[in-house]
mmCIF file of C-alpha atoms in Angstrom:
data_model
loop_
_atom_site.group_PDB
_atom_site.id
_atom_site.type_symbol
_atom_site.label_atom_id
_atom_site.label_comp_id
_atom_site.label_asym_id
_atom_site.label_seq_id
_atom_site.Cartn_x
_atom_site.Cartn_y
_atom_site.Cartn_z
ATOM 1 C CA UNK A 1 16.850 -131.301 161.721
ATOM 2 C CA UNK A 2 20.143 -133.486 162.007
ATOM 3 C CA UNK A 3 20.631 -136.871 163.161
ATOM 4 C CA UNK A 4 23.262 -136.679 165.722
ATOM 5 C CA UNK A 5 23.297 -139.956 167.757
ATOM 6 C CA UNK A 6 21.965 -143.443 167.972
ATOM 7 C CA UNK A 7 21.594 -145.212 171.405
ATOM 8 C CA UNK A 8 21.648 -149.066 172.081
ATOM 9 C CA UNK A 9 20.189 -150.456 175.255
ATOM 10 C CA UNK A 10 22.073 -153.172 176.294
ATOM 11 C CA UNK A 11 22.225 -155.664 179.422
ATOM 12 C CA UNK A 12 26.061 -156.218 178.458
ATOM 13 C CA UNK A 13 27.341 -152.772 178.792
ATOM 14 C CA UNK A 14 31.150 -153.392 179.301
ATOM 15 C CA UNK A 15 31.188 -156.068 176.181
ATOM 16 C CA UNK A 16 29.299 -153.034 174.459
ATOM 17 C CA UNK A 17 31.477 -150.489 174.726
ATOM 18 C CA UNK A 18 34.698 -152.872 174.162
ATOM 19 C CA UNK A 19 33.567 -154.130 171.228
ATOM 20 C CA UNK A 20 32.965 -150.537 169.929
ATOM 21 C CA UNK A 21 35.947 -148.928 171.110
ATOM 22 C CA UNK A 22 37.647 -151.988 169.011
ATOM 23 C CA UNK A 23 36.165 -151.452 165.814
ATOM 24 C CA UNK A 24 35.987 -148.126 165.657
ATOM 25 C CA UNK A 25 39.677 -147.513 166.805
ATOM 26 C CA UNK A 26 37.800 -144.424 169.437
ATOM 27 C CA UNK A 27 37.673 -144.080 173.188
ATOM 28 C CA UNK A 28 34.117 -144.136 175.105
ATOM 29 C CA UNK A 29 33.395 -141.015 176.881
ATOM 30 C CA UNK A 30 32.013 -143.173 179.921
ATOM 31 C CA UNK A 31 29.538 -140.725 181.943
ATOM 32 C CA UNK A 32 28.301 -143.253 184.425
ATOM 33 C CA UNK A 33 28.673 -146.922 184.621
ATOM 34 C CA UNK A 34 25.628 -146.932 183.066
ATOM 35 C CA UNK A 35 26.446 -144.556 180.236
ATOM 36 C CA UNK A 36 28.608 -143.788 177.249
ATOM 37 C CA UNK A 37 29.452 -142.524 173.682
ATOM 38 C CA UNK A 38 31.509 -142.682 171.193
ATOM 39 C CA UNK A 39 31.516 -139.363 168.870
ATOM 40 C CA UNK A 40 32.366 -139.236 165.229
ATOM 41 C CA UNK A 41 32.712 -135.816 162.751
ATOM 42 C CA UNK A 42 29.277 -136.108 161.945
ATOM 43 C CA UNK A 43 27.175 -138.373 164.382
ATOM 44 C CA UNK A 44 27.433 -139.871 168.117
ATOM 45 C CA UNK A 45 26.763 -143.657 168.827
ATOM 46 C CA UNK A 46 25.326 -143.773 172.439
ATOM 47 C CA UNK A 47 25.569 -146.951 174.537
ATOM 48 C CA UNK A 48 23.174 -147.472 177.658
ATOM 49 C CA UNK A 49 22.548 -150.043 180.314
ATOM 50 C CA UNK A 50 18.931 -151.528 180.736
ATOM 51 C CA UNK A 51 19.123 -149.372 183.992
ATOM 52 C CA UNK A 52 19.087 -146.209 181.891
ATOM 53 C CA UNK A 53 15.270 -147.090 180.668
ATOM 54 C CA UNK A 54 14.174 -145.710 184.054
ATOM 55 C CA UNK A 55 14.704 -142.514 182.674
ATOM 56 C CA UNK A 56 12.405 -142.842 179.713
ATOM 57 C CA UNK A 57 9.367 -144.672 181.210
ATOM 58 C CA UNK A 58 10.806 -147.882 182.568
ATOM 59 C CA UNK A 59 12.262 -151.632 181.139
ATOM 60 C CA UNK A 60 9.102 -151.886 178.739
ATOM 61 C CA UNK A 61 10.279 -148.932 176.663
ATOM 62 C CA UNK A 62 13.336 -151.001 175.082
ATOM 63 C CA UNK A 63 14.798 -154.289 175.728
ATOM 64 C CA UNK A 64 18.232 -155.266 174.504
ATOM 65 C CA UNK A 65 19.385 -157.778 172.176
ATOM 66 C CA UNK A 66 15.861 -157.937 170.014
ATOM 67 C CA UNK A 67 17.059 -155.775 166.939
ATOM 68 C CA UNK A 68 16.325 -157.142 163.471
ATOM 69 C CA UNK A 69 16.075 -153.864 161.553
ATOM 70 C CA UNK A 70 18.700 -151.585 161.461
ATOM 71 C CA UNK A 71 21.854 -151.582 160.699
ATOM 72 C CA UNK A 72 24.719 -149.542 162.576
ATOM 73 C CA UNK A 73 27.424 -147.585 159.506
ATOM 74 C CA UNK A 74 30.527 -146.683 160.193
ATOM 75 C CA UNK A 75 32.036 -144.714 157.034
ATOM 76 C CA UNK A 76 36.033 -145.928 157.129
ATOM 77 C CA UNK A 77 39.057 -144.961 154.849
ATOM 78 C CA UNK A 78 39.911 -148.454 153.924
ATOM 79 C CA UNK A 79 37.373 -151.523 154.973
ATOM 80 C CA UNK A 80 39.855 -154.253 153.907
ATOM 81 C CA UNK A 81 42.721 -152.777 155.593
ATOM 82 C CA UNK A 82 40.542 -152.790 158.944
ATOM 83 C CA UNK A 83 39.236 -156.102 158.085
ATOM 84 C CA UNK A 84 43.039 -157.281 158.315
ATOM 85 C CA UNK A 85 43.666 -155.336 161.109
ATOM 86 C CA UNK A 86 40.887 -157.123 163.271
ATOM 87 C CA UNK A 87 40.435 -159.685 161.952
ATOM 88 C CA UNK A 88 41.471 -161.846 165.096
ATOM 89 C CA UNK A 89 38.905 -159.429 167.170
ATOM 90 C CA UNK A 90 36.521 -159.905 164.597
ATOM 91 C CA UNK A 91 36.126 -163.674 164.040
ATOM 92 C CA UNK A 92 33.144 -164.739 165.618
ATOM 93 C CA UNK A 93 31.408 -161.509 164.272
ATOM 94 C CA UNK A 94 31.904 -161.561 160.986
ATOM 95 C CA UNK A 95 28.697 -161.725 158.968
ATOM 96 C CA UNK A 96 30.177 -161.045 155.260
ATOM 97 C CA UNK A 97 33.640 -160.448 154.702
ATOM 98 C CA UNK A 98 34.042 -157.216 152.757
ATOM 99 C CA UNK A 99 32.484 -157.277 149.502
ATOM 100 C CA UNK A 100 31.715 -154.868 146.567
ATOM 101 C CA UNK A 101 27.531 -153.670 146.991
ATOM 102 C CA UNK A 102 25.789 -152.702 143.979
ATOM 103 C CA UNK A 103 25.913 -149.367 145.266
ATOM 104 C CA UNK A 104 29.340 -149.035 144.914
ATOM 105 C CA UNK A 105 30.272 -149.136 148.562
ATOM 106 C CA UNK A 106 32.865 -152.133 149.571
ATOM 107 C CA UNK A 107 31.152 -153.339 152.915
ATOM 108 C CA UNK A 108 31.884 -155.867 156.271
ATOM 109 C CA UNK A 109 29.077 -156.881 158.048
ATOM 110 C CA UNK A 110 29.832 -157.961 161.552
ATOM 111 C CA UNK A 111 27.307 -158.843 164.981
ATOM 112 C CA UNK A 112 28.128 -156.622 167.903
ATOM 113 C CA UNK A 113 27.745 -158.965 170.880
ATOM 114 C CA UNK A 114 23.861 -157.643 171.496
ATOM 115 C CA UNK A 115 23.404 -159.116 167.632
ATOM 116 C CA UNK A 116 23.133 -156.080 165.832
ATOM 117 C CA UNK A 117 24.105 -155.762 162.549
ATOM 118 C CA UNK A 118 27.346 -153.382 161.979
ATOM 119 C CA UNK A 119 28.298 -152.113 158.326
ATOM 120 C CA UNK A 120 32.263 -150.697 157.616
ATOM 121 C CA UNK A 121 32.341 -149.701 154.468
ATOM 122 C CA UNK A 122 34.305 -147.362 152.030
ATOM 123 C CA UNK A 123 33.050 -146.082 148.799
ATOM 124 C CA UNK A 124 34.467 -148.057 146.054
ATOM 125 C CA UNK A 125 32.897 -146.323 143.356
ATOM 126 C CA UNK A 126 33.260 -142.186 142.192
ATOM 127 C CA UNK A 127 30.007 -142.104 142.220
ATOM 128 C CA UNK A 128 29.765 -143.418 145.917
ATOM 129 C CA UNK A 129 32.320 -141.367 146.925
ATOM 130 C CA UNK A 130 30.885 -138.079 146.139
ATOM 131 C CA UNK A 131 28.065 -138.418 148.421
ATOM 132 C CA UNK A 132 30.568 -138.023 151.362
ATOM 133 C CA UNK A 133 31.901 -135.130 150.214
ATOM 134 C CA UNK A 134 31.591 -131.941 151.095
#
């Protein structure tokens, strides 16, 4: 089994997919208004309107805007040099400005504009490091 893509429902599709496109430096493959994604090497981060929950049993299946558990990764080569880069995008998002984890990874926590919780970071530490790898 491989995890290959994570989906947010969202009632603010167009700031969604901005926002993304911004921070991740990629282009939205944009399937329907309704619908798009944003592919990495190794995983695919889906972006749907609150019309898409029709498809999986209707609006009580997910509502947007209510996460308080997880928290979106994004794996970059340098999280400071980003950090500088958008740093004017970035200013009412920023949640921590990068900082050294005790896991060895150098992280910046930002808010997308649903409120979830989005992680850059680059491995700071060998031992970090290795476990991207391959």
């Amino acid at each position: 089994m491989n995890l290959v893509s994570i989906r947010i429902i969202t009632s603010r599709i167009e700031e969604l997919i901005n926002f993304y496109e911004q921070v991740t430096g990629l282009d939205a493959i944009r399937y329907t208004p309704d619908f798009a994604e944003l592919r990495t090497k190794t995983a695919t981060l889906a972006i749907g309107s609150t019309k898409t929950l029709q498809f999986f049993g209707g609006d009580s299946v997910a509502q947007p805007a209510l996460n308080r558990s997880v928290i979106i990764e994004f794996l970059v080569d340098d999280v400071q040099q980003d950090f500088k880069k958008l740093s004017a995008f970035l200013k009412e998002c920023v949640v921590q400005e990068p900082t050294i984890m005790p896991w060895g990874n150098k992280s910046l926590l930002l808010r997308d504009p649903d409120d979830n919780l989005v992680n850059l970071f680059t491995p700071a530490s060998a031992e970090a490091a290795a476990k991207f790898q391959s």
